[in-house]
CSV table of C-alpha atoms in Angstrom, one decimal:
chain,number,residue,atom,x,y,z
A,19,GLY,CA,85.4,129.8,83.6
A,20,GLY,CA,84.5,133.0,84.1
A,21,ARG,CA,82.5,135.8,82.4
A,22,GLN,CA,81.0,134.8,79.1
A,23,VAL,CA,80.2,138.4,77.7
A,24,GLU,CA,83.1,141.2,78.0
A,25,PRO,CA,81.9,145.0,78.0
A,26,PRO,CA,83.2,146.9,75.3
A,27,GLU,CA,86.7,148.7,75.9
A,28,GLY,CA,86.2,151.3,78.4
A,29,HIS,CA,82.5,150.6,79.4
A,30,LEU,CA,81.1,149.6,82.5
A,31,ALA,CA,79.5,146.0,82.4
A,32,LEU,CA,76.0,147.5,83.5
A,33,GLU,CA,74.5,150.2,81.0
A,34,LEU,CA,71.0,151.9,81.4
A,35,GLU,CA,68.6,151.1,78.7
A,36,ALA,CA,65.1,152.3,78.0
A,37,THR,CA,62.0,149.9,78.8
A,38,GLY,CA,61.5,148.4,75.5
A,39,ALA,CA,64.8,148.4,74.0
A,40,HIS,CA,65.3,145.9,71.1
A,41,LEU,CA,67.8,143.4,72.5
A,42,ALA,CA,69.4,142.3,69.4
A,43,GLY,CA,70.4,145.9,68.8
A,44,LEU,CA,72.3,146.4,72.1
A,45,ASP,CA,76.0,146.5,71.7
A,46,LEU,CA,76.9,143.9,74.5
A,47,GLY,CA,80.5,143.7,73.3
A,48,GLU,CA,80.1,140.1,72.9
A,49,ARG,CA,83.3,138.3,72.6
A,50,VAL,CA,81.9,134.6,73.0
A,51,ASP,CA,82.6,131.4,71.2
A,52,GLY,CA,79.4,130.1,70.2
A,53,GLU,CA,75.5,130.8,70.7
A,54,VAL,CA,74.2,133.0,73.4
A,55,ARG,CA,70.8,133.5,75.0
A,56,ARG,CA,69.7,137.0,75.9
A,57,ILE,CA,67.4,137.4,78.9
A,58,SER,CA,65.3,140.2,79.7
A,59,GLY,CA,66.0,140.6,83.3
A,60,SER,CA,67.8,138.5,85.8
A,61,VAL,CA,69.1,135.0,85.0
A,62,LEU,CA,66.8,133.7,87.9
A,63,ALA,CA,63.5,135.3,87.0
A,64,GLY,CA,63.8,136.9,83.7
A,65,ARG,CA,62.3,135.6,80.5
A,66,THR,CA,64.3,134.8,77.0
A,67,ALA,CA,64.3,137.8,74.8
A,68,HIS,CA,64.4,136.6,71.2
A,69,GLY,CA,62.5,137.3,68.0
A,70,PRO,CA,60.3,140.2,66.7
A,71,VAL,CA,57.8,139.8,69.5
A,72,HIS,CA,59.8,139.0,72.5
A,73,GLY,CA,63.3,140.5,71.7
A,74,TYR,CA,62.6,143.4,73.8
A,75,LEU,CA,63.5,144.5,77.6
A,76,GLY,CA,60.4,143.9,79.4
A,77,ARG,CA,58.4,146.4,81.2
A,78,TYR,CA,59.4,145.6,84.7
A,79,HIS,CA,63.0,144.5,83.6
A,80,ARG,CA,66.1,146.9,84.4
A,81,GLN,CA,68.9,144.5,83.2
A,82,VAL,CA,69.8,142.2,80.3
A,83,SER,CA,71.4,139.0,81.0
A,84,VAL,CA,73.3,136.9,78.7
A,85,LEU,CA,74.3,133.1,79.1
A,86,ARG,CA,76.0,130.9,76.5
A,87,GLU,CA,73.8,128.4,75.0
A,88,GLY,CA,74.4,124.8,76.7
A,89,ARG,CA,73.7,122.4,73.7
A,90,GLU,CA,76.5,120.2,74.2
A,91,ARG,CA,75.8,116.8,75.8
A,92,GLU,CA,77.9,115.1,78.3
A,93,LEU,CA,78.2,111.1,78.3
A,94,LEU,CA,77.9,110.0,81.7
A,95,GLY,CA,78.4,113.4,83.3
A,96,TRP,CA,77.6,112.3,86.7
A,97,LEU,CA,80.6,110.1,86.8
A,98,ALA,CA,83.1,113.0,86.4
A,99,PRO,CA,84.6,114.5,89.4
A,100,GLY,CA,83.1,117.9,88.4
A,101,THR,CA,86.1,120.3,88.9
A,102,ASP,CA,84.3,122.6,86.7
A,103,LYS,CA,80.8,122.1,87.8
A,104,TYR,CA,78.7,124.1,90.6
A,105,SER,CA,77.0,122.2,93.2
A,106,VAL,CA,75.2,123.5,95.9
A,107,LEU,CA,75.4,119.9,97.7
A,108,ASN,CA,79.2,120.0,97.8
A,109,THR,CA,79.1,116.8,95.5
A,110,PHE,CA,81.7,117.9,93.2
A,111,LEU,CA,85.6,118.5,93.7
A,112,SER,CA,84.9,122.2,92.7
A,113,ARG,CA,83.7,122.9,96.1
A,114,LEU,CA,87.4,122.2,97.2
A,115,VAL,CA,88.3,125.6,95.8
A,116,PRO,CA,86.6,128.4,97.6
A,117,GLY,CA,85.8,131.5,95.5
A,118,LYS,CA,86.0,129.5,92.2
A,119,LYS,CA,84.2,131.3,89.2
A,120,PHE,CA,81.8,129.2,87.1
A,121,ALA,CA,81.0,129.7,83.3
A,122,PHE,CA,77.2,128.9,83.7
A,123,THR,CA,75.1,127.9,80.5
A,124,THR,CA,71.4,127.4,79.7
A,125,SER,CA,71.9,123.4,79.9
A,126,THR,CA,70.1,121.6,82.7
A,127,GLN,CA,72.1,119.0,82.4
A,128,GLY,CA,69.4,116.2,81.7
A,129,SER,CA,65.7,115.8,82.1
A,130,ASP,CA,63.2,116.3,85.0
A,131,ARG,CA,63.6,114.3,88.1
A,132,ALA,CA,61.8,113.6,91.4
A,133,ILE,CA,61.8,116.2,94.0
A,134,ILE,CA,64.6,115.1,96.5
A,135,PRO,CA,64.4,116.5,100.1
A,136,LEU,CA,68.0,117.0,100.9
A,137,GLY,CA,67.9,120.3,103.0
A,138,MET,CA,68.9,122.7,100.4
A,139,TYR,CA,65.7,124.6,100.0
A,140,GLU,CA,65.8,125.1,103.7
A,141,ARG,CA,69.2,126.8,103.5
A,142,ILE,CA,68.4,129.0,100.7
A,143,PHE,CA,64.6,130.0,101.3
A,144,PRO,CA,64.4,133.6,102.9
A,145,PHE,CA,60.7,133.3,104.2
A,146,ASP,CA,59.9,131.5,107.4
A,147,ILE,CA,57.9,128.7,105.9
A,148,LEU,CA,58.7,124.8,105.2
A,149,PRO,CA,60.0,125.1,101.5
A,150,THR,CA,60.2,121.4,101.0
A,151,PHE,CA,56.5,120.5,101.8
A,152,LEU,CA,55.3,123.8,99.9
A,153,LEU,CA,57.2,123.0,96.8
A,154,ARG,CA,56.0,119.6,96.6
A,155,SER,CA,52.3,120.7,96.9
A,156,ILE,CA,52.8,123.4,94.3
A,157,ALA,CA,54.3,120.8,92.0
A,158,VAL,CA,51.5,118.5,92.2
A,159,GLY,CA,48.8,121.3,92.3
A,160,ASP,CA,47.6,120.6,95.8
A,161,VAL,CA,45.6,123.9,96.2
A,162,GLU,CA,44.6,123.2,99.7
A,163,ARG,CA,47.8,122.3,101.0
A,164,ALA,CA,49.7,124.8,99.3
A,165,GLU,CA,47.3,127.5,100.7
A,166,VAL,CA,47.8,126.3,104.2
A,167,LEU,CA,51.4,126.2,103.5
A,168,GLY,CA,51.8,129.8,102.5
A,169,ALA,CA,51.7,129.7,98.7
A,170,LEU,CA,49.2,132.9,98.9
A,171,GLU,CA,52.6,135.1,100.2
A,172,LEU,CA,54.6,134.2,97.3
A,173,ASP,CA,55.2,135.5,93.7
A,174,GLU,CA,57.3,133.6,91.1
A,175,GLU,CA,60.6,135.6,91.8
A,176,ASP,CA,60.4,134.2,95.5
A,177,LEU,CA,60.9,130.6,94.0
A,178,ALA,CA,63.7,131.3,91.4
A,179,LEU,CA,66.3,130.2,93.7
A,180,CYS,CA,64.6,127.0,94.7
A,181,THR,CA,64.4,126.5,91.0
A,182,PHE,CA,68.1,127.0,90.6
A,183,VAL,CA,69.1,124.7,93.5
A,184,CYS,CA,66.4,121.9,92.6
A,185,PRO,CA,68.3,118.6,91.4
A,186,GLY,CA,65.1,117.7,89.9
A,187,LYS,CA,65.2,120.8,87.6
A,188,HIS,CA,61.6,121.8,88.3
A,189,GLU,CA,60.2,125.1,87.5
A,190,TYR,CA,58.7,126.4,90.8
A,191,GLY,CA,58.0,129.5,89.5
A,192,SER,CA,55.6,128.6,86.4
A,193,TYR,CA,54.1,126.0,88.9
A,194,LEU,CA,53.4,128.6,91.4
A,195,ARG,CA,51.8,130.8,88.8
A,196,ASP,CA,49.5,128.0,87.5
A,197,LEU,CA,48.3,127.4,91.2
A,198,LEU,CA,47.7,131.3,91.6
A,199,THR,CA,45.6,131.4,88.5
A,200,THR,CA,43.8,128.2,89.7
A,201,ILE,CA,42.9,129.7,93.0
A,202,GLU,CA,42.1,133.0,91.5
A,203,LYS,CA,39.4,131.3,89.2
A,204,GLU,CA,38.0,129.2,91.9
A,205,GLY,CA,37.8,131.9,94.4
């Protein structure tokens, strides 16, 4: 568990970098076993920064995030007690240890699933909107219902926590962007 990237000796974990800095050239003091993914921006709302075209700190991003690539597959992982897994729904034994730190990776632990209304969106959503119905309408592309439920008041970053807690592994930010683009074209 714990941090995947340690700062260089005598340096802070956060360093100021100019917008447009090439991320492959940054000295992040990486002491990591295996492959990492550099993200321009936050883990929740940033983008993968890789290659000669996209390997730079974005115009509106002020941080670089680094996660270990999660390429390992776990056979019947849902059967394990989950002492090292994070859960919003208290479904793993790790919830019995308050304050436990987790080593997050890029793995989504499986493929897309159905949207399951278990009340977790309501617990984390900061706006006075019915998030489950809104997210369902955004995911299926129901423009009229999404507008009535408040989709026009949101942007992609507002749905980042919903994407994080979603057991169905849906990317609500990209769904919202597609919906808002459709509304703009039709409008």
